GROMACS .gro file of N, CA and C in nm:
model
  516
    1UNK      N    1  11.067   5.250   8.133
    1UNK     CA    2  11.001   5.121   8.114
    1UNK      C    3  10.862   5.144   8.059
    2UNK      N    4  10.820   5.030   7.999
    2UNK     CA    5  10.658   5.042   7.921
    2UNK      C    6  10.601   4.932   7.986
    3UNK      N    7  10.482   5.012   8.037
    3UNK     CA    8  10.356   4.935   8.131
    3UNK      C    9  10.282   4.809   8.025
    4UNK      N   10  10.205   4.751   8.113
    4UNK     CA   11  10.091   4.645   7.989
    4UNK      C   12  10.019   4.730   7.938
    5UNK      N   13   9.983   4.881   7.972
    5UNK     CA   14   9.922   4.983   7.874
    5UNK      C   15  10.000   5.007   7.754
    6UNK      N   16  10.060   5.011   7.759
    6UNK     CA   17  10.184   5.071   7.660
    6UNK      C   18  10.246   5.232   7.746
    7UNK      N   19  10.162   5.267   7.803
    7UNK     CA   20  10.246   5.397   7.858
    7UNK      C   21  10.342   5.370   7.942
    8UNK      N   22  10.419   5.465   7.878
    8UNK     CA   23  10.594   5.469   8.027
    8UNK      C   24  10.574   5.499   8.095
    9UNK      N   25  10.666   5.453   8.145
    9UNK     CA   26  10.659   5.489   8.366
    9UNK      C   27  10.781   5.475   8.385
   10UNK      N   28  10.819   5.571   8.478
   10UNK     CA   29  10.938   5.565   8.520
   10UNK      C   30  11.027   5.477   8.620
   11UNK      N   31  11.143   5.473   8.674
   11UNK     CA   32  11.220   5.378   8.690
   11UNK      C   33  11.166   5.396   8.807
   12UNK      N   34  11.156   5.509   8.925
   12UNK     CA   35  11.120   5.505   9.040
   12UNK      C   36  10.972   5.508   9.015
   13UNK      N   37  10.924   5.449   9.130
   13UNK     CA   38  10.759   5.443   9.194
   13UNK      C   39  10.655   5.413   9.098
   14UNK      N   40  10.719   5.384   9.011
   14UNK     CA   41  10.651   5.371   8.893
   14UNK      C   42  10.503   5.463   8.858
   15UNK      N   43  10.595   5.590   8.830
   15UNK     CA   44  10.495   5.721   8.847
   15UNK      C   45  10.522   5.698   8.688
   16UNK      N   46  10.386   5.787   8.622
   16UNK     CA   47  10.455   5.825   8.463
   16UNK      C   48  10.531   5.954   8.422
   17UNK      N   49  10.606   5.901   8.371
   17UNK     CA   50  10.709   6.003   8.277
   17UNK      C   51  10.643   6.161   8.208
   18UNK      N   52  10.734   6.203   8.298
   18UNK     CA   53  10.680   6.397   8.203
   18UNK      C   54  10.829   6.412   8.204
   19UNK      N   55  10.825   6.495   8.131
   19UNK     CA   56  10.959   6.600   8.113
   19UNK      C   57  11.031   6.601   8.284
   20UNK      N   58  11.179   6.581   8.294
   20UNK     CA   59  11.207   6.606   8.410
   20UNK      C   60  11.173   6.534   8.544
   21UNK      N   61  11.071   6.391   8.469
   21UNK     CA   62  11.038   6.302   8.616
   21UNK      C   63  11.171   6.226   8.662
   22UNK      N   64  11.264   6.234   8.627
   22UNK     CA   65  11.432   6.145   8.675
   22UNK      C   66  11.437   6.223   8.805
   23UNK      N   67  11.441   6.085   8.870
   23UNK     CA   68  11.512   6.146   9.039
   23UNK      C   69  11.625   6.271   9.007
   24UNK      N   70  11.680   6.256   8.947
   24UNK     CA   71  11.818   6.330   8.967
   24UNK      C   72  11.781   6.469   8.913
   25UNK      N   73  11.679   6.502   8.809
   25UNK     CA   74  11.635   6.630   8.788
   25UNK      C   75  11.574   6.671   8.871
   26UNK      N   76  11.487   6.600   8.926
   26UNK     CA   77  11.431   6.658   9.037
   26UNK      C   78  11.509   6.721   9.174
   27UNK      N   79  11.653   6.607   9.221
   27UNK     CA   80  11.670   6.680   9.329
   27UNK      C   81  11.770   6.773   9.263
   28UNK      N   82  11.817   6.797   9.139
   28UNK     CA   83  11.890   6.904   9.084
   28UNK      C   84  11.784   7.027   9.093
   29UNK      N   85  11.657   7.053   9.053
   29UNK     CA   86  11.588   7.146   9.094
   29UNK      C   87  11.587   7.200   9.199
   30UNK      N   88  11.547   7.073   9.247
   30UNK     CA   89  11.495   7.150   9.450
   30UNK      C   90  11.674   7.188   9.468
   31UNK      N   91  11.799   7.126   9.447
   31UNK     CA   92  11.887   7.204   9.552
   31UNK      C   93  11.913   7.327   9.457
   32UNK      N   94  11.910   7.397   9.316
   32UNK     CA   95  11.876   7.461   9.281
   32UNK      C   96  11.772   7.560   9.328
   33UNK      N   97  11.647   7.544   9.323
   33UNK     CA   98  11.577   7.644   9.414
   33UNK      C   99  11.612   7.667   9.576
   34UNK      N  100  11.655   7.572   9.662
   34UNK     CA  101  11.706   7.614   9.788
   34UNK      C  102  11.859   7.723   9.753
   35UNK      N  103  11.895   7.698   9.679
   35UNK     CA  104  12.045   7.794   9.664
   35UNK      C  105  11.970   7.888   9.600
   36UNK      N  106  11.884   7.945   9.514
   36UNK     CA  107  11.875   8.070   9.510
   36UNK      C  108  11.805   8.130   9.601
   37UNK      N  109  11.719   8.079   9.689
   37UNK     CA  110  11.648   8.111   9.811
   37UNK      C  111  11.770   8.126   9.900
   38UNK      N  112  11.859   8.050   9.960
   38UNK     CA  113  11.960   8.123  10.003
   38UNK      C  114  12.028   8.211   9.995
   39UNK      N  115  12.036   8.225   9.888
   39UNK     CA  116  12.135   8.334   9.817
   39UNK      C  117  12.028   8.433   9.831
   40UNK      N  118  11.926   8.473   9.794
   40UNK     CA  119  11.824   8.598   9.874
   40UNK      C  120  11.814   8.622  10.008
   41UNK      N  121  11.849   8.529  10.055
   41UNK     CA  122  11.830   8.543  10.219
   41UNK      C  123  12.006   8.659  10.264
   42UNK      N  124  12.118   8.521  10.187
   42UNK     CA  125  12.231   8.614  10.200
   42UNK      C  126  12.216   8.779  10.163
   43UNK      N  127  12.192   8.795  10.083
   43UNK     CA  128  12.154   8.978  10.003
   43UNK      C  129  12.092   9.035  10.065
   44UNK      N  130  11.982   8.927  10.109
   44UNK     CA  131  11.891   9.079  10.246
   44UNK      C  132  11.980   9.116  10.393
   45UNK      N  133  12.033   8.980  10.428
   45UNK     CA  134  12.131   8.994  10.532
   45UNK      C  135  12.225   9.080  10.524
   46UNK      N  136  12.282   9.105  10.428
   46UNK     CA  137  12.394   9.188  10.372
   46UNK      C  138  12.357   9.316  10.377
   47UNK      N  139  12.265   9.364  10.342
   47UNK     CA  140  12.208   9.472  10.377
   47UNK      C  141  12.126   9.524  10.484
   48UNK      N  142  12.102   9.418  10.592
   48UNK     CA  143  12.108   9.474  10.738
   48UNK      C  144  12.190   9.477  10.803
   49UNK      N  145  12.324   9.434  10.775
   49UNK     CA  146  12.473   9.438  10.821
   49UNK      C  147  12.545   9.518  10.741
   50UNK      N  148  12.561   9.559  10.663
   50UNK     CA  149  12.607   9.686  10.579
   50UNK      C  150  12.517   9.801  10.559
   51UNK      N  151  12.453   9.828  10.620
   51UNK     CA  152  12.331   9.942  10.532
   51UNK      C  153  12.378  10.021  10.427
   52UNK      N  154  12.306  10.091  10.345
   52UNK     CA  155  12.358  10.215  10.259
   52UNK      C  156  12.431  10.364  10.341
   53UNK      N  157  12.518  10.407  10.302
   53UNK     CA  158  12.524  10.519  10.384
   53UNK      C  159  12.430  10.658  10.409
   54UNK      N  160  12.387  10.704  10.511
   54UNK     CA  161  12.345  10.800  10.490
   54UNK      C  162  12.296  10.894  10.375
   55UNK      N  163  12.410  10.944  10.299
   55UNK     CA  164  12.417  10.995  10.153
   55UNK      C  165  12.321  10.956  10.052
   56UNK      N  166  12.345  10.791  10.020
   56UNK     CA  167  12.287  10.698   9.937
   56UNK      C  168  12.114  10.709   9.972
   57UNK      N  169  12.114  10.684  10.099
   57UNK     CA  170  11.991  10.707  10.175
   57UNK      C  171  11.927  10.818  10.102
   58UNK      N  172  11.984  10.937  10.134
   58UNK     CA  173  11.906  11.047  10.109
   58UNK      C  174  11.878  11.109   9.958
   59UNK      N  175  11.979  11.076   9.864
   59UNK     CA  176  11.970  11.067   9.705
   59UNK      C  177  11.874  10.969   9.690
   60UNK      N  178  11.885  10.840   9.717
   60UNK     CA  179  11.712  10.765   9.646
   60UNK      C  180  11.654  10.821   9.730
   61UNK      N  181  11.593  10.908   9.834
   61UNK     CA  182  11.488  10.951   9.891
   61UNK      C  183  11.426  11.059   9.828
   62UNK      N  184  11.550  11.166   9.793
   62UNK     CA  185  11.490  11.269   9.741
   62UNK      C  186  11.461  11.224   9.567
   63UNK      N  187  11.479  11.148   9.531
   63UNK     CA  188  11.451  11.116   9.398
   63UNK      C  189  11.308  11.033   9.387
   64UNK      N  190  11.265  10.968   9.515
   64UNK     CA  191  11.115  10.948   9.543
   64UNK      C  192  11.067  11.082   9.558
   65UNK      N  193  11.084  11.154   9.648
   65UNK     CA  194  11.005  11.275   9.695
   65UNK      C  195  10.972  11.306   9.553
   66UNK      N  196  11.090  11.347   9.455
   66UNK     CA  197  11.055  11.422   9.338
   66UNK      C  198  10.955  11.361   9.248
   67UNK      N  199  10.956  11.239   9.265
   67UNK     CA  200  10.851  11.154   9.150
   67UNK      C  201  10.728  11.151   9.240
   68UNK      N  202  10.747  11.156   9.372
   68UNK     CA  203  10.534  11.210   9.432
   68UNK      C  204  10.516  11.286   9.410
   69UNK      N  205  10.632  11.412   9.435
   69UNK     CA  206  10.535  11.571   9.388
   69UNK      C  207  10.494  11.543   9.262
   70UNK      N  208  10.559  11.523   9.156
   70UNK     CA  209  10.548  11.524   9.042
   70UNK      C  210  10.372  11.397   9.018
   71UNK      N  211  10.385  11.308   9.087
   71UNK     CA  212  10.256  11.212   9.056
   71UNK      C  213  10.117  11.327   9.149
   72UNK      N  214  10.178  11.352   9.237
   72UNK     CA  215  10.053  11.429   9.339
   72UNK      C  216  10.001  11.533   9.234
   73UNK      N  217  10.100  11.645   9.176
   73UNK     CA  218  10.048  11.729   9.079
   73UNK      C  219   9.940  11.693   8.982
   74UNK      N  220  10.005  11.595   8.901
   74UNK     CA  221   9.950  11.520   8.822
   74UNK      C  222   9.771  11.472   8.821
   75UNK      N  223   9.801  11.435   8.970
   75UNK     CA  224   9.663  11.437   8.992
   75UNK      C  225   9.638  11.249   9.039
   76UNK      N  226   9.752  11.186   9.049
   76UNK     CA  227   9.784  11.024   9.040
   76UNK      C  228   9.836  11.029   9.136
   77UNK      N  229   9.688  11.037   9.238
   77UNK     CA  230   9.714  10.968   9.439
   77UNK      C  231   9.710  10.804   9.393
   78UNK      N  232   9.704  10.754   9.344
   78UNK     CA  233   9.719  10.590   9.368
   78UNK      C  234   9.892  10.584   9.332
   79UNK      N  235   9.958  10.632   9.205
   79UNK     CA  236  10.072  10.632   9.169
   79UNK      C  237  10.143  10.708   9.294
   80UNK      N  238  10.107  10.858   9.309
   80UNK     CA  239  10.160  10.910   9.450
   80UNK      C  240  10.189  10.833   9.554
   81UNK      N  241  10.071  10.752   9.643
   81UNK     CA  242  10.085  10.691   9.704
   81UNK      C  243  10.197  10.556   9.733
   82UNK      N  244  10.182  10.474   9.604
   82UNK     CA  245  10.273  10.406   9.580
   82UNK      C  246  10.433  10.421   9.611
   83UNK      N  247  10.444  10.533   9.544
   83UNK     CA  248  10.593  10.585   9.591
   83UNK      C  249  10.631  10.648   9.695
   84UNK      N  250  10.547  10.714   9.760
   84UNK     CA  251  10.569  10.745   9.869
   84UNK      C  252  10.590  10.658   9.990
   85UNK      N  253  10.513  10.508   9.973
   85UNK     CA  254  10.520  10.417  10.065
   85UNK      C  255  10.651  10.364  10.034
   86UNK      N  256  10.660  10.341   9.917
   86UNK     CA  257  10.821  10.288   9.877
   86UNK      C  258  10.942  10.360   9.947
   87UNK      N  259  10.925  10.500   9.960
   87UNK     CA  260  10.995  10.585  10.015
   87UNK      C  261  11.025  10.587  10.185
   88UNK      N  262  10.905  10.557  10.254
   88UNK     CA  263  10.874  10.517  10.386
   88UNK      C  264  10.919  10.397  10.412
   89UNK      N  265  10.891  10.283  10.355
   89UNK     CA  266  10.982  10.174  10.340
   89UNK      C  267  11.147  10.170  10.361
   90UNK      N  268  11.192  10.277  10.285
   90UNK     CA  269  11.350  10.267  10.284
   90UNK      C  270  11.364  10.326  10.452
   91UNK      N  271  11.286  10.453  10.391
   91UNK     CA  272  11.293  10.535  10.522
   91UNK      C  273  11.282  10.492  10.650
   92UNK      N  274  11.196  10.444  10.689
   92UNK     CA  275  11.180  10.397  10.862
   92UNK      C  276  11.329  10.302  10.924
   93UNK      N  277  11.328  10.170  10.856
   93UNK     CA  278  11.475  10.128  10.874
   93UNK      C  279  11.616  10.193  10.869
   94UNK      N  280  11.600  10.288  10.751
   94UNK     CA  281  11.771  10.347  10.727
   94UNK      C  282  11.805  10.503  10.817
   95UNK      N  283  11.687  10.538  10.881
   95UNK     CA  284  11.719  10.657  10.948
   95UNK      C  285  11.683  10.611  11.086
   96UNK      N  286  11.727  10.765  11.148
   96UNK     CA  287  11.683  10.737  11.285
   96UNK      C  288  11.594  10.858  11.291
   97UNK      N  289  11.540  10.877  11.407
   97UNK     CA  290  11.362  10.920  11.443
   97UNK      C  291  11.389  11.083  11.430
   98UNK      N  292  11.521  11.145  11.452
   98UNK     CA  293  11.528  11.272  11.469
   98UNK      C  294  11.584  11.311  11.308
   99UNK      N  295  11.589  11.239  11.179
   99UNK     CA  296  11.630  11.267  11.048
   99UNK      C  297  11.560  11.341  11.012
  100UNK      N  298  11.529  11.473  10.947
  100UNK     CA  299  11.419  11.522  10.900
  100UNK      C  300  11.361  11.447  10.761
  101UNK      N  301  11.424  11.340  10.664
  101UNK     CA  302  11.369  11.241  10.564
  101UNK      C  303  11.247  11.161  10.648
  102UNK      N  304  11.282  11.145  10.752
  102UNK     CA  305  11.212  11.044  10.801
  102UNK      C  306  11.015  11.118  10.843
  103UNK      N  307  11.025  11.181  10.891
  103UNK     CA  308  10.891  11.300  10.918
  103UNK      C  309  10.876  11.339  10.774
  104UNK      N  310  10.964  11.372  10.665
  104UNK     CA  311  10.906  11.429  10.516
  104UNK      C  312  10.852  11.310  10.419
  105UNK      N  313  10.892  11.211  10.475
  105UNK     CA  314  10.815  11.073  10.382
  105UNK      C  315  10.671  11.023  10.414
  106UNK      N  316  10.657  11.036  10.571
  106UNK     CA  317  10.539  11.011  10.627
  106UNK      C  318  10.483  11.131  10.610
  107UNK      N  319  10.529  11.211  10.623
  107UNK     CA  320  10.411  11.350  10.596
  107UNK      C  321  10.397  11.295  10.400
  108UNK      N  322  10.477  11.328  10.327
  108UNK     CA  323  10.417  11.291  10.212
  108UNK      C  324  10.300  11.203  10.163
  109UNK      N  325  10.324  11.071  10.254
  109UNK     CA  326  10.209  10.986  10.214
  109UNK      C  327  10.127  10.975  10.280
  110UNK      N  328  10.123  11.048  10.416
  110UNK     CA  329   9.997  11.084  10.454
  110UNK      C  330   9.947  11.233  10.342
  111UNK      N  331   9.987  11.355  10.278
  111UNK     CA  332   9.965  11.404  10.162
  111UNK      C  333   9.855  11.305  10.048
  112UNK      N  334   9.975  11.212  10.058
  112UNK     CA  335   9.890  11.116   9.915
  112UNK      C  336   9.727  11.079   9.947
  113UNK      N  337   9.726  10.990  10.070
  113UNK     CA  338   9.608  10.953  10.123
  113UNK      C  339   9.502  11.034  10.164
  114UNK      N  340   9.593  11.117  10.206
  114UNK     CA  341   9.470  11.254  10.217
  114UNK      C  342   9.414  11.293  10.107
  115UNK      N  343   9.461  11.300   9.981
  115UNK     CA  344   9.434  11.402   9.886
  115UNK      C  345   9.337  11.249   9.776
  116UNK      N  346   9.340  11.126   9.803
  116UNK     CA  347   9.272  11.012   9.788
  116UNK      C  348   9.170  10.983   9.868
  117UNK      N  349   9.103  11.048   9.949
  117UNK     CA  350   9.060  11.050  10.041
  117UNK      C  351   9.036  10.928  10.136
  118UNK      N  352   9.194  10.884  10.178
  118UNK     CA  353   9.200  10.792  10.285
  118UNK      C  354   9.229  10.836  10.374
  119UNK      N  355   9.117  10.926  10.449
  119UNK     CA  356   9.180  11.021  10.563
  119UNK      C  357   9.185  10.904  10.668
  120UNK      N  358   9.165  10.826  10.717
  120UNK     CA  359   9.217  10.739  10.791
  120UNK      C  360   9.344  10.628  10.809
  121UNK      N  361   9.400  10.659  10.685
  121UNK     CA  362   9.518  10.603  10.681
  121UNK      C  363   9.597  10.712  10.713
  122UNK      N  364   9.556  10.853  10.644
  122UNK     CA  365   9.665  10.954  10.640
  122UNK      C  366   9.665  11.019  10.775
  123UNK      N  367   9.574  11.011  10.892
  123UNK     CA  368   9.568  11.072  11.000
  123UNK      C  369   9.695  11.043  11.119
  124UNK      N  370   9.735  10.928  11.099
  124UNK     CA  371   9.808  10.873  11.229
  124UNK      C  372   9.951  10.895  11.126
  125UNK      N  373   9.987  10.934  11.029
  125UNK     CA  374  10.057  10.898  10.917
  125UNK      C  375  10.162  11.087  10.972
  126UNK      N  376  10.029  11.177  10.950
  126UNK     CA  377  10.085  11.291  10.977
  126UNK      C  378  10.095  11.349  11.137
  127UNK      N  379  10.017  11.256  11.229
  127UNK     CA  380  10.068  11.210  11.349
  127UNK      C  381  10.231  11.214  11.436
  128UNK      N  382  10.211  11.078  11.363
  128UNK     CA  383  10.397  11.057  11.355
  128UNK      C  384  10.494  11.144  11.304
  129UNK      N  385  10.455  11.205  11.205
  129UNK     CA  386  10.550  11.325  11.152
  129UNK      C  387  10.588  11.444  11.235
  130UNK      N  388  10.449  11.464  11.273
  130UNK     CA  389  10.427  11.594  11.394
  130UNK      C  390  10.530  11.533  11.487
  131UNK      N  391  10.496  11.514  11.543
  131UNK     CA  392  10.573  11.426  11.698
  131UNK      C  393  10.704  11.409  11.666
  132UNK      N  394  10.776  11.324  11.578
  132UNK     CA  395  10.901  11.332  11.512
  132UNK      C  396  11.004  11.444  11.482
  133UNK      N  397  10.898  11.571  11.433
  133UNK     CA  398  10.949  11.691  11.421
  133UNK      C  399  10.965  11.802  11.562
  134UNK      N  400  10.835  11.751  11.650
  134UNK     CA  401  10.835  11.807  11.756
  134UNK      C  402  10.980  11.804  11.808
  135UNK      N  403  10.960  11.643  11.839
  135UNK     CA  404  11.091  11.597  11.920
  135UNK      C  405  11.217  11.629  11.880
  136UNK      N  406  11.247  11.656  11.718
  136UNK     CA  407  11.378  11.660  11.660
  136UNK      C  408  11.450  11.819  11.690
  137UNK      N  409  11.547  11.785  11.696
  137UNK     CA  410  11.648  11.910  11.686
  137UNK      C  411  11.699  11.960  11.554
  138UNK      N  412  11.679  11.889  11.468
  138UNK     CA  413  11.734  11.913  11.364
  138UNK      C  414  11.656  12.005  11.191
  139UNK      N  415  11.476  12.052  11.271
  139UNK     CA  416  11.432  12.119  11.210
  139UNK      C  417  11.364  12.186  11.277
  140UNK      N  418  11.387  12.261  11.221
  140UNK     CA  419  11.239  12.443  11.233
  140UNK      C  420  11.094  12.426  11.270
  141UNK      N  421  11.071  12.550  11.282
  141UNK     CA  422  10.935  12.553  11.312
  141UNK      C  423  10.876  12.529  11.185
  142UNK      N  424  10.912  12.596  11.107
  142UNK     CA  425  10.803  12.555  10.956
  142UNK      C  426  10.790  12.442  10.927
  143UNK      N  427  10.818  12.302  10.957
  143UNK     CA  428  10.799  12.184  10.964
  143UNK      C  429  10.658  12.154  11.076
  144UNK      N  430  10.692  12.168  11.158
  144UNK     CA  431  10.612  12.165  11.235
  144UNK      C  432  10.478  12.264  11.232
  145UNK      N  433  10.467  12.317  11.190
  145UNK     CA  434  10.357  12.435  11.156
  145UNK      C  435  10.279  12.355  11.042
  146UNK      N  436  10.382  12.293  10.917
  146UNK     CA  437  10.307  12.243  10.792
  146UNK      C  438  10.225  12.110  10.845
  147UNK      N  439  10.297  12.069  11.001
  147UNK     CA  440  10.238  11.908  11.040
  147UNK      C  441  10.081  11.941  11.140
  148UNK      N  442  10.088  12.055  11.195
  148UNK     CA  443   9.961  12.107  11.259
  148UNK      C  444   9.855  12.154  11.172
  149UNK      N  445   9.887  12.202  11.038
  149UNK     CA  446   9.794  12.249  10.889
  149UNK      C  447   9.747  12.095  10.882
  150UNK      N  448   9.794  12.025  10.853
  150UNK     CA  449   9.781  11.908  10.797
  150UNK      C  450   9.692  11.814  10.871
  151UNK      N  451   9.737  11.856  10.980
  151UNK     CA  452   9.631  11.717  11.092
  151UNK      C  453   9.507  11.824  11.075
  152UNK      N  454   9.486  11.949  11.129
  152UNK     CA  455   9.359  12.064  11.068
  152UNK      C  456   9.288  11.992  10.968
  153UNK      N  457   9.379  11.988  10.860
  153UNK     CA  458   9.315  11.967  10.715
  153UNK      C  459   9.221  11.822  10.732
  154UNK      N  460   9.326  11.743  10.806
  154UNK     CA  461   9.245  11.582  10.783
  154UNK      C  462   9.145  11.585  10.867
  155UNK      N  463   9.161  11.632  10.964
  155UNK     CA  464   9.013  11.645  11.092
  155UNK      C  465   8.915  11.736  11.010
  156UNK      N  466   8.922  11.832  10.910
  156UNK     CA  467   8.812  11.870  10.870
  156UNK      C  468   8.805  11.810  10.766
  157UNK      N  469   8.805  11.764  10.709
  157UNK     CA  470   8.786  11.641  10.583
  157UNK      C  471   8.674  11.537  10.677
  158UNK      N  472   8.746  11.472  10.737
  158UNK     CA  473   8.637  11.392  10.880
  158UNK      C  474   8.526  11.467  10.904
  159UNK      N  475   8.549  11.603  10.892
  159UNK     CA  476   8.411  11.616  10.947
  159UNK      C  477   8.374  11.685  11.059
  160UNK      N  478   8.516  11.661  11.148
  160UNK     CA  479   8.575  11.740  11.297
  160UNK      C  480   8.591  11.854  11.300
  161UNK      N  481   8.501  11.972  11.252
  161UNK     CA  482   8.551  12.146  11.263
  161UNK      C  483   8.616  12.157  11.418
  162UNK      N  484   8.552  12.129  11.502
  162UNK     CA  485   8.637  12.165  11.609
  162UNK      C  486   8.742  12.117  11.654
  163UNK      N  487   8.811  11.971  11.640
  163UNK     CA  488   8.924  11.947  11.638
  163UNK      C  489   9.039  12.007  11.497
  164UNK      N  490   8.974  12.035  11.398
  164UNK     CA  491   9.062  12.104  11.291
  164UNK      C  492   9.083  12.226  11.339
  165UNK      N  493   8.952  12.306  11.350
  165UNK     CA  494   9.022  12.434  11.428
  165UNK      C  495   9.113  12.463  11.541
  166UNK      N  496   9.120  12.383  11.640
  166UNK     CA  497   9.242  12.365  11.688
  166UNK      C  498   9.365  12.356  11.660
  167UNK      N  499   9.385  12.244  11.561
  167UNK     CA  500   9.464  12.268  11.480
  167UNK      C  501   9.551  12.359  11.423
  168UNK      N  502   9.463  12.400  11.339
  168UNK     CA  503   9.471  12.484  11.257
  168UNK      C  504   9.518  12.640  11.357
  169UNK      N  505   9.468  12.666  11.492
  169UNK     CA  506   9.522  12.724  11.592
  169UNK      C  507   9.661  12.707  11.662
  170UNK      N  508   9.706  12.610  11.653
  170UNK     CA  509   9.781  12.553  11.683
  170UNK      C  510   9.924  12.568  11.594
  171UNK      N  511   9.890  12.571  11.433
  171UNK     CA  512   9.979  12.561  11.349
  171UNK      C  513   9.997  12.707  11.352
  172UNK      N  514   9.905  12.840  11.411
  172UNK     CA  515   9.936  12.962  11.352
  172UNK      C  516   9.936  13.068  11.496
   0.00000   0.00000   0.00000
């Protein structure tokens, strides 16, 4: 319809006309955007009720690991970092506490942060790793030795010689 302005307005509320002001486009949108918002909700669900298997798990893991070493070398702790959290991400949900992936992702990005010098992110980071490995049955001492170097390393970065040397006693 055309106002005493001459501008159109539409049939409802007599709002003016843009592209797409018809009731019916509109609620074609919105139940459109609620169904693909559902449909994301379904896919995440699906994958806390199916997880990946183990296997799957550990092929994209080690294919992160390989792209931090490769960014850490490089000298790209922000890129490092990035992937390594991505990696921790998969990791914490799809394993359980005694996996050795699970202690090598958090030790990695505590690596990243350390070597960025976010020794306060990376401290509680290689924490958890230690402890994880402590507790696990399923790795060696050289795990655990690299997680006692490491907390050393970040306490003297801090500033802490005497809690690093402990450490660092500790790992050897």
């Amino acid at each position: 319809t055309t106002s005493s302005d001459g501008s159109r307005r539409c049939r409802d509320r007599g709002q003016r006309c843009y592209p797409g002001a018809d009731t019916g486009v509109r609620v074609r949108w919105w139940l459109s955007a609620a169904l693909v918002l559902c449909l994301g909700g379904l896919a995440r669900a699906e994958r806390v009720l199916d997880p990946e298997p183990p296997q799957v798990v550990a092929e994209r893991l080690q294919g992160l690991h390989d792209r931090t070493m490769a960014l850490y070398e490089a000298g790209d702790y922000a890129g490092c970092t990035r992937v390594a959290e991505e990696a921790v991400a998969i990791a914490r949900p799809a394993l359980t506490a005694d996996d050795p992936w699970l202690a090598l992702t958090l030790n990695n990005l505590g690596g990243c942060l350390e070597a960025a010098g976010e020794y306060a992110r990376a401290e509680p980071l290689y924490k958890e790793a230690l402890d994880l490995r402590v507790e696990s049955d399923r790795v060696g001492i050289v795990p655990v030795i690299v997680s006692c170097n490491n907390m050393g390393s970040v306490r003297a970065a801090q500033g802490d010689v005497r809690d690093a040397l402990e450490w660092y006693q500790t790992a050897w």
